[in-house]
PDB file of C-alpha atoms in Angstrom:
ATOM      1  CA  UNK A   1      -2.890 -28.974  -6.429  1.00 59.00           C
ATOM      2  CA  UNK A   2      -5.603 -31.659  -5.443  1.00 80.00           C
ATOM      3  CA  UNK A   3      -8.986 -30.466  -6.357  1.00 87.00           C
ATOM      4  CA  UNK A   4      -9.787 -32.126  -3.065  1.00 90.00           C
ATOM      5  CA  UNK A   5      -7.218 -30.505  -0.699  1.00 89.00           C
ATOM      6  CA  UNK A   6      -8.502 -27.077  -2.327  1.00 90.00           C
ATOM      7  CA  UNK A   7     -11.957 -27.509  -1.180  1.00 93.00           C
ATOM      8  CA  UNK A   8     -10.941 -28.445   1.881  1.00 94.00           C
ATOM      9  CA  UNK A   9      -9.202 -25.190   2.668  1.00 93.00           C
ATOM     10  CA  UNK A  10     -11.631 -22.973   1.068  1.00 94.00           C
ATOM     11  CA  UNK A  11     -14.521 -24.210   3.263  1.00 96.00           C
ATOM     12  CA  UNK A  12     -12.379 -24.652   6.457  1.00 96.00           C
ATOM     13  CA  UNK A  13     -11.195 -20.550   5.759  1.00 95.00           C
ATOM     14  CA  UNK A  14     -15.208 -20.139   5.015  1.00 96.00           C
ATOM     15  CA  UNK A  15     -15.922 -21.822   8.286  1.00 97.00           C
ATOM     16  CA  UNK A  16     -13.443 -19.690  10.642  1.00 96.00           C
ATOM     17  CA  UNK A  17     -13.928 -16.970   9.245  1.00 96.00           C
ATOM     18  CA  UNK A  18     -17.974 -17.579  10.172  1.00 97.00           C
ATOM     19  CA  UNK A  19     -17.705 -19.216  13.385  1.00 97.00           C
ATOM     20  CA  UNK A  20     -15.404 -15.819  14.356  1.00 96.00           C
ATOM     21  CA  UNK A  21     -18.244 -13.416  13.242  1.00 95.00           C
ATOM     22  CA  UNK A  22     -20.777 -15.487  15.051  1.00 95.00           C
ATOM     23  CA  UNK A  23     -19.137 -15.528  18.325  1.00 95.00           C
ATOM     24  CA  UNK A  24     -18.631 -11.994  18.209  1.00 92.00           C
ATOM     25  CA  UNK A  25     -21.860 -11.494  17.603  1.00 91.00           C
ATOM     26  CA  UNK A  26     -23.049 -13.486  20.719  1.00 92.00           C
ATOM     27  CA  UNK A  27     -20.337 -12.572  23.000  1.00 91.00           C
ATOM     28  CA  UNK A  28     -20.186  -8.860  22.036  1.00 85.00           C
ATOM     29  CA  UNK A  29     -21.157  -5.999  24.254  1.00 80.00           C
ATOM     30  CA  UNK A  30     -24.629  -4.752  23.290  1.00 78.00           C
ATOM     31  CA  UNK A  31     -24.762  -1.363  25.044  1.00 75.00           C
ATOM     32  CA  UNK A  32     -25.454   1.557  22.049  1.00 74.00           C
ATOM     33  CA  UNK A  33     -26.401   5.315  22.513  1.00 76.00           C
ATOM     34  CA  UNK A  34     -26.474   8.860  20.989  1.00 76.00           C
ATOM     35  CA  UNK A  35     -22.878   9.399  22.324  1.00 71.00           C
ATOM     36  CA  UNK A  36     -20.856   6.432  21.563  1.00 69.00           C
ATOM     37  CA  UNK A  37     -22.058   7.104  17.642  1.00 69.00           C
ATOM     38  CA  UNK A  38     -20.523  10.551  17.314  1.00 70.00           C
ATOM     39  CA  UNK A  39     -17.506  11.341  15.713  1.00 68.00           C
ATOM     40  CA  UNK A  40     -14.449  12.219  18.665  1.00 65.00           C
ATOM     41  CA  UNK A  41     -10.999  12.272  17.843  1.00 62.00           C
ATOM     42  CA  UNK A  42      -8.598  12.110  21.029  1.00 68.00           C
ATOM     43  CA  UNK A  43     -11.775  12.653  23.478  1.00 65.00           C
ATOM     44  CA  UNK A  44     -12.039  15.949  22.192  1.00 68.00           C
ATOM     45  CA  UNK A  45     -15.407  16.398  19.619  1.00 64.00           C
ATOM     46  CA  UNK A  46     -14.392  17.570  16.292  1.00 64.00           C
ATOM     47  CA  UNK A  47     -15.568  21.099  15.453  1.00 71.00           C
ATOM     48  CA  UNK A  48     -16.496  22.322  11.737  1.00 72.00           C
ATOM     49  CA  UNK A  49     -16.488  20.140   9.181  1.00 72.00           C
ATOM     50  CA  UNK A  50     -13.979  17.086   8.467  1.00 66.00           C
ATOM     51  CA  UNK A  51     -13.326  17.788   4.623  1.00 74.00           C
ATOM     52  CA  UNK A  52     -10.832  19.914   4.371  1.00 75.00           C
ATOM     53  CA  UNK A  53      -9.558  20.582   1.214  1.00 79.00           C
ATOM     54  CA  UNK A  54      -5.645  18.602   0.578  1.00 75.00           C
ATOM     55  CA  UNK A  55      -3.341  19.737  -1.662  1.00 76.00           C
ATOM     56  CA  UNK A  56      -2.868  17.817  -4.240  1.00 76.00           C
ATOM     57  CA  UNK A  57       0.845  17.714  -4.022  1.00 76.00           C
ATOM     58  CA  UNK A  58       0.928  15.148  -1.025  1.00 80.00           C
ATOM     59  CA  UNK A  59      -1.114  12.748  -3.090  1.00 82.00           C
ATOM     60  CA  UNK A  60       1.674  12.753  -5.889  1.00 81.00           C
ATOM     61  CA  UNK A  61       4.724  12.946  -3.127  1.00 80.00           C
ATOM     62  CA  UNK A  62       3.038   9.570  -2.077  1.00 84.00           C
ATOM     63  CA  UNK A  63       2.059   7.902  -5.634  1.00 85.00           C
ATOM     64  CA  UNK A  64       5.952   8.882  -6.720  1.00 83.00           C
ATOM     65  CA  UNK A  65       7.414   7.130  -2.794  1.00 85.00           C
ATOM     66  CA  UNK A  66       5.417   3.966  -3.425  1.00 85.00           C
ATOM     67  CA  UNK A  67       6.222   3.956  -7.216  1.00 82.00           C
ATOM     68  CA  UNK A  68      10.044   4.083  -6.583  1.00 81.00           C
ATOM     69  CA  UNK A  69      10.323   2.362  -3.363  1.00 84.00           C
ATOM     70  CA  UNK A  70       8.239  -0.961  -5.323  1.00 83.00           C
ATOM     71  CA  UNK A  71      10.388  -0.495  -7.990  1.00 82.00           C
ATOM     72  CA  UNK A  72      13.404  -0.661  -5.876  1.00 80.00           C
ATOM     73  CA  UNK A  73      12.668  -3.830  -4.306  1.00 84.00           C
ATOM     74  CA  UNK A  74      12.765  -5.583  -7.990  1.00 82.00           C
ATOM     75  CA  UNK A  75      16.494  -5.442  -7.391  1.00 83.00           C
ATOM     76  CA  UNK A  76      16.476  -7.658  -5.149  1.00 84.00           C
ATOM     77  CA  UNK A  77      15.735 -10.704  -7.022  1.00 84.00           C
ATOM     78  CA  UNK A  78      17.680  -9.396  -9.896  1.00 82.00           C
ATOM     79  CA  UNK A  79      21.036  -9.233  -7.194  1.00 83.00           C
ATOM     80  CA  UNK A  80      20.231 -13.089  -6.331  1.00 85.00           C
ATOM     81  CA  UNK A  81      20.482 -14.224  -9.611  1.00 84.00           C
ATOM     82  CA  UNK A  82      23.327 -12.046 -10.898  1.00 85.00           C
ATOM     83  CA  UNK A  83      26.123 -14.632 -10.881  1.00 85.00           C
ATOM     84  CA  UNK A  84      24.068 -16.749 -12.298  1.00 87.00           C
ATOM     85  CA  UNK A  85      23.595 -14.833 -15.676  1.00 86.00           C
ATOM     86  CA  UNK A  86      26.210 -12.688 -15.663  1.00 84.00           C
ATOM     87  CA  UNK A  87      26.106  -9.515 -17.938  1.00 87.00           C
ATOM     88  CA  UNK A  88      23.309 -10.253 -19.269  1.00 86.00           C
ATOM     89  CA  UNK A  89      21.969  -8.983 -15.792  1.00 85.00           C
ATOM     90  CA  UNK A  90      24.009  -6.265 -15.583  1.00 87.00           C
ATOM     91  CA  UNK A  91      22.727  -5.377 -18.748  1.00 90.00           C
ATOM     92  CA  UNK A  92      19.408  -5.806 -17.607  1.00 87.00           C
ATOM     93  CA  UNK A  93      19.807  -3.580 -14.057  1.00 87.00           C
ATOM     94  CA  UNK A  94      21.556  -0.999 -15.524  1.00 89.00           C
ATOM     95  CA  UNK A  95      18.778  -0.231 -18.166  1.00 92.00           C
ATOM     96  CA  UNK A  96      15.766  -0.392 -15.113  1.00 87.00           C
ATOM     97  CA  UNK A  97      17.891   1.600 -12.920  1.00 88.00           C
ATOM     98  CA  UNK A  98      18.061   4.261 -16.124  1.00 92.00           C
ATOM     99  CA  UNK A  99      14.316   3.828 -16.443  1.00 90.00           C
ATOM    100  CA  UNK A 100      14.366   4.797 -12.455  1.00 86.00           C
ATOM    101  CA  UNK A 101      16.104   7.549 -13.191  1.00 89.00           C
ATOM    102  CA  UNK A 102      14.477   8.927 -15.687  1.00 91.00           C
ATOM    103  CA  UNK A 103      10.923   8.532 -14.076  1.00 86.00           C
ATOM    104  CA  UNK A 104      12.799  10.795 -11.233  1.00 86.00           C
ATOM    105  CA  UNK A 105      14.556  13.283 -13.212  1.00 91.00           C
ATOM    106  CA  UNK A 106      10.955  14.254 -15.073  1.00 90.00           C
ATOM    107  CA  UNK A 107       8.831  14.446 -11.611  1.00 85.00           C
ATOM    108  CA  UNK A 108      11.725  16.271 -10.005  1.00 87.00           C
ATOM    109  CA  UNK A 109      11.715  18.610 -13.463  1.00 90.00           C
ATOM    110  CA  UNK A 110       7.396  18.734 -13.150  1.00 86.00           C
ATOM    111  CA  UNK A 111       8.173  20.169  -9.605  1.00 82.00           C
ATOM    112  CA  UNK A 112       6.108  17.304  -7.990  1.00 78.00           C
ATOM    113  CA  UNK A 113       9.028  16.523  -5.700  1.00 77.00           C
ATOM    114  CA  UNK A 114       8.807  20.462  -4.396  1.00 79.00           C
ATOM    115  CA  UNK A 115       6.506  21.550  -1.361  1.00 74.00           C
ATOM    116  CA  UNK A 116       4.516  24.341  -2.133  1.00 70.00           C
TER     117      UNK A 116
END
């Protein structure tokens, strides 16, 4: 890449990005007060206090959905090029897919696939 060309679109992303924040900052309403600073959710003020304690078990239901559903969608360059290098990819597929597996037979065996 042009050393030139690069400059060139770092300082016009620099300069949109600026001129955007400026004109919102002349253009913008102005108007603040005690009320439009509190917390609401729905219209309705919250009562008691917003940290509630989570189980930890969503977390790890979501950490284990991203893990496998990212994981997944390494297939799909692998099914492109499959003719291509025949069993070689196979090969290749089969073993991450058993990886895959694995990962989800020892969370499912942990329990962290249960709802408790």
């Amino acid at each position: 890449m042009n050393s030139t060309l690069f400059v060139t679109v770092i300082l016009t992303g620099v300069t949109l990005v600026a001129a955007a924040y400026l004109i919102a900052k002349l253009l913008g309403p102005r108007t603040y007060n005690k009320v439009k600073g509190e917390p609401f959710e729905c219209g309705v003020p919250t009562r008691g206090s917003s940290w509630l304690p989570m189980s930890i078990g969503y977390y790890l239901f979501a950490i284990l959905f991203l893990m496998f559903d990212v994981e997944t969608v390494f297939l799909y360059p692998w099914a492109i090029v499959v003719q291509k290098y025949g069993v070689m990819a196979i090969v290749s597929i089969g073993f991450f897919l058993l990886v895959l597996v694995f990962g989800l037979a020892y969370a499912w065996r942990k329990g962290a696939l249960e709802w408790k």
